[in-house]
PDB file of C-alpha atoms in Angstrom:
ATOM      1  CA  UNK N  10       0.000   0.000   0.000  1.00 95.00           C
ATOM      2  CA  UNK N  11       0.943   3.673  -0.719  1.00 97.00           C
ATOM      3  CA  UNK N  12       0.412   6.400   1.363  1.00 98.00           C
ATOM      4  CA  UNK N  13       0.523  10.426   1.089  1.00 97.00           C
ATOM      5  CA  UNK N  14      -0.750  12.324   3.812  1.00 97.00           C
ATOM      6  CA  UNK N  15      -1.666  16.039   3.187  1.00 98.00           C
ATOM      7  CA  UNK N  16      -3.617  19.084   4.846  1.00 98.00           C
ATOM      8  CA  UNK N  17      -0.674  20.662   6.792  1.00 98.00           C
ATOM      9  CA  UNK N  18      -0.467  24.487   7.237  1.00 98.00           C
ATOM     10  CA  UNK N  19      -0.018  27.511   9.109  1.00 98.00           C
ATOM     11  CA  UNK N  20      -2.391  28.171  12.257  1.00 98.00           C
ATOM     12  CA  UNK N  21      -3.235  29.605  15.195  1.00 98.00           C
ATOM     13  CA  UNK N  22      -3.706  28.125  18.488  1.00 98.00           C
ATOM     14  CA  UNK N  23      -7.041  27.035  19.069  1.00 98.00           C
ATOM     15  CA  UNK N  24      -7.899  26.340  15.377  1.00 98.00           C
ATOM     16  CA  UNK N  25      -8.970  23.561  13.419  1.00 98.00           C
ATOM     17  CA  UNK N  26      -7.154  21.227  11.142  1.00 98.00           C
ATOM     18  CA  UNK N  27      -7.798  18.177   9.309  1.00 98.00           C
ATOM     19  CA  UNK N  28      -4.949  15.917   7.656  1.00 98.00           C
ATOM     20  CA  UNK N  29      -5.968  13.445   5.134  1.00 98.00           C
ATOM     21  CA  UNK N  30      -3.972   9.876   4.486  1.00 98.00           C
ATOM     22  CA  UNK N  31      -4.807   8.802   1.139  1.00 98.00           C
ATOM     23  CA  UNK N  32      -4.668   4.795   0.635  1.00 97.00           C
ATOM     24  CA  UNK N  33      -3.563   3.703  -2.808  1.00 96.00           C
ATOM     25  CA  UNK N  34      -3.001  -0.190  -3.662  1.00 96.00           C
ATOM     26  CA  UNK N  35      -5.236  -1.609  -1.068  1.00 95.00           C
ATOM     27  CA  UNK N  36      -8.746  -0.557   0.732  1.00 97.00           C
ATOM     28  CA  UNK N  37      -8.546   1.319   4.272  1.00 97.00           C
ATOM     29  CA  UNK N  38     -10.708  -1.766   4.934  1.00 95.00           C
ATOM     30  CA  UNK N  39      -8.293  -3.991   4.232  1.00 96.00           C
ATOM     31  CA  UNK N  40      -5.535  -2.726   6.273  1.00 97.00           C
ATOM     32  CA  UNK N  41      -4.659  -3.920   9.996  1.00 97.00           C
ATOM     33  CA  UNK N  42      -4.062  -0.753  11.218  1.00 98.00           C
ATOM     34  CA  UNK N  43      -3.373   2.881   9.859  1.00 98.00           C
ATOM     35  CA  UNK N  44      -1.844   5.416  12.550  1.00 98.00           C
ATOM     36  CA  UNK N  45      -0.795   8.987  12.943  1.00 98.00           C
ATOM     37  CA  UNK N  46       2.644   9.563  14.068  1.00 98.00           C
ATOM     38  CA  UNK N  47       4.321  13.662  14.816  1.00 98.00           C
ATOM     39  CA  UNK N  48       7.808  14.758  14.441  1.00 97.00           C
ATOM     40  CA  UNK N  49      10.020  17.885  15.304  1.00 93.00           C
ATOM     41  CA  UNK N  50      13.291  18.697  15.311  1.00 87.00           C
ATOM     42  CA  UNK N  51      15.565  16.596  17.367  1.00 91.00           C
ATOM     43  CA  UNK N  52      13.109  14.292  18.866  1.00 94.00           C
ATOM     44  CA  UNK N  53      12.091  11.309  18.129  1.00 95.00           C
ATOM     45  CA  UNK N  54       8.596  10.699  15.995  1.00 97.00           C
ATOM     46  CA  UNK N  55       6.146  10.350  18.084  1.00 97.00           C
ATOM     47  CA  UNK N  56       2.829   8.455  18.105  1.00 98.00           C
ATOM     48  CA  UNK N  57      -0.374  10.398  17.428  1.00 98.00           C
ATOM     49  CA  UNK N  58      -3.172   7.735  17.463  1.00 98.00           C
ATOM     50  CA  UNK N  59      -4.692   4.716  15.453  1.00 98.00           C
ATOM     51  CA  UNK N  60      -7.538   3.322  13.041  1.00 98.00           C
ATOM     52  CA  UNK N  61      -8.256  -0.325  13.462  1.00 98.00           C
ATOM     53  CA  UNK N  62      -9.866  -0.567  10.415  1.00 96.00           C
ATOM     54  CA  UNK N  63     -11.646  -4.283  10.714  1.00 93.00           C
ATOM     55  CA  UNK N  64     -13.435  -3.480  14.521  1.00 95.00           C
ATOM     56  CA  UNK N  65     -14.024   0.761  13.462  1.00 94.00           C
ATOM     57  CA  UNK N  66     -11.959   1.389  17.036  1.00 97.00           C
ATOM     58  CA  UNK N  67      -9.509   4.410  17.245  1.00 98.00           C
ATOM     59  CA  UNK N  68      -7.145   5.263  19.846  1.00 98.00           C
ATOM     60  CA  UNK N  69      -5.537   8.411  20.470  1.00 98.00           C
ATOM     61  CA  UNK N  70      -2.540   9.028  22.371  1.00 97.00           C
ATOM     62  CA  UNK N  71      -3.174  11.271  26.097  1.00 97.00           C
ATOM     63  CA  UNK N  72      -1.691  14.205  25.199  1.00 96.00           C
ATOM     64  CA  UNK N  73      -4.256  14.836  22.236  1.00 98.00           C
ATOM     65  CA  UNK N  74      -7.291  13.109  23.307  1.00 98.00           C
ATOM     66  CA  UNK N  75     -10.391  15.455  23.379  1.00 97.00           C
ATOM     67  CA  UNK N  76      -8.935  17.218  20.817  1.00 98.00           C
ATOM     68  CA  UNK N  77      -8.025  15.035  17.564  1.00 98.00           C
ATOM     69  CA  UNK N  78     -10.374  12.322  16.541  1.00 98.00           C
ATOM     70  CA  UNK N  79      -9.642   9.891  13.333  1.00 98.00           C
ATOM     71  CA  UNK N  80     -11.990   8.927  11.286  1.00 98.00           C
ATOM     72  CA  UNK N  81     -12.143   7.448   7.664  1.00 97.00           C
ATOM     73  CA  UNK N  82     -13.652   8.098   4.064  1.00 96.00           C
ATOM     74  CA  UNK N  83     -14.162   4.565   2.792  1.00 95.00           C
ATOM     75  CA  UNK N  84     -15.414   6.102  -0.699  1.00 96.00           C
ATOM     76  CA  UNK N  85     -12.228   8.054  -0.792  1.00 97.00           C
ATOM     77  CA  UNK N  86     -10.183   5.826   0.724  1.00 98.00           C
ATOM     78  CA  UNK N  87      -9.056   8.117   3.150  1.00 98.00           C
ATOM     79  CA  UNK N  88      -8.698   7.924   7.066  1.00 98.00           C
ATOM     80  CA  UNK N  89      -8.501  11.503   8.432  1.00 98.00           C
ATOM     81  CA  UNK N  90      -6.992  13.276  11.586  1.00 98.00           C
ATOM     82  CA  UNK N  91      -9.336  15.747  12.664  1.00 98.00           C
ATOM     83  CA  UNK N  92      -7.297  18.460  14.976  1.00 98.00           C
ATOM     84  CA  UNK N  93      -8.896  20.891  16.558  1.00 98.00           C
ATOM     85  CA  UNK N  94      -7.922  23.408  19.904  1.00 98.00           C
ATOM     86  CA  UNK N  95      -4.709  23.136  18.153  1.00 98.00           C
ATOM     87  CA  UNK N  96      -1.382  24.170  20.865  1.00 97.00           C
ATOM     88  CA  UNK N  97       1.468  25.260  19.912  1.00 96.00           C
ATOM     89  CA  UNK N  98       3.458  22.189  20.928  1.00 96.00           C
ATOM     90  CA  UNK N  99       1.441  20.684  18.261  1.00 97.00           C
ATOM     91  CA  UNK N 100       3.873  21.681  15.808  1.00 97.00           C
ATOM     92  CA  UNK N 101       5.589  19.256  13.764  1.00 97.00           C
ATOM     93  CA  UNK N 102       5.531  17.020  10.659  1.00 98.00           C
ATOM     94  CA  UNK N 103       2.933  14.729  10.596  1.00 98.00           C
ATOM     95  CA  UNK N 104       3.457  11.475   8.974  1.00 98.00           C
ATOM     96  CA  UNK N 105       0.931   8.257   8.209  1.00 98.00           C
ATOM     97  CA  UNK N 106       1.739   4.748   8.524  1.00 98.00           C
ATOM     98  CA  UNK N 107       0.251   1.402   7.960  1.00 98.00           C
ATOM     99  CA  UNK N 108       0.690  -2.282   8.695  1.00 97.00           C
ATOM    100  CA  UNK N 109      -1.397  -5.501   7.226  1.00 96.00           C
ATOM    101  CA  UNK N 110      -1.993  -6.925  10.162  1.00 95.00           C
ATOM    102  CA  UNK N 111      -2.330  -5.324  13.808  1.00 94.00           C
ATOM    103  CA  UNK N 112       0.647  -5.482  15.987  1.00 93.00           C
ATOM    104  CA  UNK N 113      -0.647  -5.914  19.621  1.00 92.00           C
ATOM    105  CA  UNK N 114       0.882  -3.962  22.111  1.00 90.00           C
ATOM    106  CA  UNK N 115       3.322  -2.767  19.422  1.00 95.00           C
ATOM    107  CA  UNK N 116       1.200  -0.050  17.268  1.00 96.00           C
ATOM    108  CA  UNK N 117       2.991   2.792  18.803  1.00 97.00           C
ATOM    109  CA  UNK N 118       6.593   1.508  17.745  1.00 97.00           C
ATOM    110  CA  UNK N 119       7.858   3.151  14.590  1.00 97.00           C
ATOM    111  CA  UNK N 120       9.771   0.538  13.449  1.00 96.00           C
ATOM    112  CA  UNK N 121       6.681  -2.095  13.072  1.00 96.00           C
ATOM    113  CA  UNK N 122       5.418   0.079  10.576  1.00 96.00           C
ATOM    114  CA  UNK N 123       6.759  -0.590   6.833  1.00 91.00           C
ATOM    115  CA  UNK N 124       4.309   1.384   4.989  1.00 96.00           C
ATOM    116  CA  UNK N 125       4.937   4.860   5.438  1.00 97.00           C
ATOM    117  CA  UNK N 126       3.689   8.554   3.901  1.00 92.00           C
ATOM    118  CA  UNK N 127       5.804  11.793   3.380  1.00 93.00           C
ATOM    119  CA  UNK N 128       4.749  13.792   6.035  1.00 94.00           C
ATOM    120  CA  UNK N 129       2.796  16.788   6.103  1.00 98.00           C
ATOM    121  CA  UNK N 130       3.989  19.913   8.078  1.00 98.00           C
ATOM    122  CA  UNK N 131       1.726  21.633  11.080  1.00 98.00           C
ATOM    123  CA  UNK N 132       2.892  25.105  12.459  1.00 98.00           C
ATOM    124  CA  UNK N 133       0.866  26.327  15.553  1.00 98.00           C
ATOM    125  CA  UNK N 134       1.825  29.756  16.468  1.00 97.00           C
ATOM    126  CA  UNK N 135       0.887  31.181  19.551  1.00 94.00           C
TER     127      UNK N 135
END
């Protein structure tokens, strides 16, 4: 499967955003999982949430929960990260991933994850 994720820009804290992971090759459906992952400067990517496509169950990490929700677009084979009361510590490049199968107690490892998108940049000023 290929994936390009898109939507980044330039906002303000406490505004919306939503990033789009297009699916190419294979259905969202058919995917074991599909997940969010950030990155700035210096540190380490870091996991954003999940999409377990086969039960419809998402998971989002602490430090974003209430805020982002995922969600998918089966007719556009999308799955989306919706952002919104966006901080400023936010910021950074935003990158999809996907696996065939779901890796139990592993989905928020970067290395399990062999399909990747380029990543999308979010700026947050304050």
């Amino acid at each position: 499967v290929q994936l390009q994720a898109s939507g980044g820009g330039l906002v303000q804290a406490g505004d919306s955003l939503r990033l789009s992971c297009a699916a190419s090759g294979r259905t969202i459906s058919s995917l074991g999982i599909v997940s969010w992952f950030r990155q700035t400067p210096g540190r380490e990517r870091e996991f954003v949430g999940y999409l377990r496509p086969g039960l419809s169950r998402t998971y989002l990490t602490d430090s974003v929960q209430g805020r982002f929700t995922i969600s998918r677009d089966n007719a556009r084979n999308t799955v989306n990260l919706h952002m919104n009361s966006l901080k400023p510590e936010d910021t950074g490049v935003y990158f999809c991933a996907a696996r065939y199968n779901f890796p139990v107690g592993a989905y928020a490892r970067v290395d399990i994850y062999s399909n990747w998108g380029q990543g999308t940049q979010v700026t947050v000023s304050s």
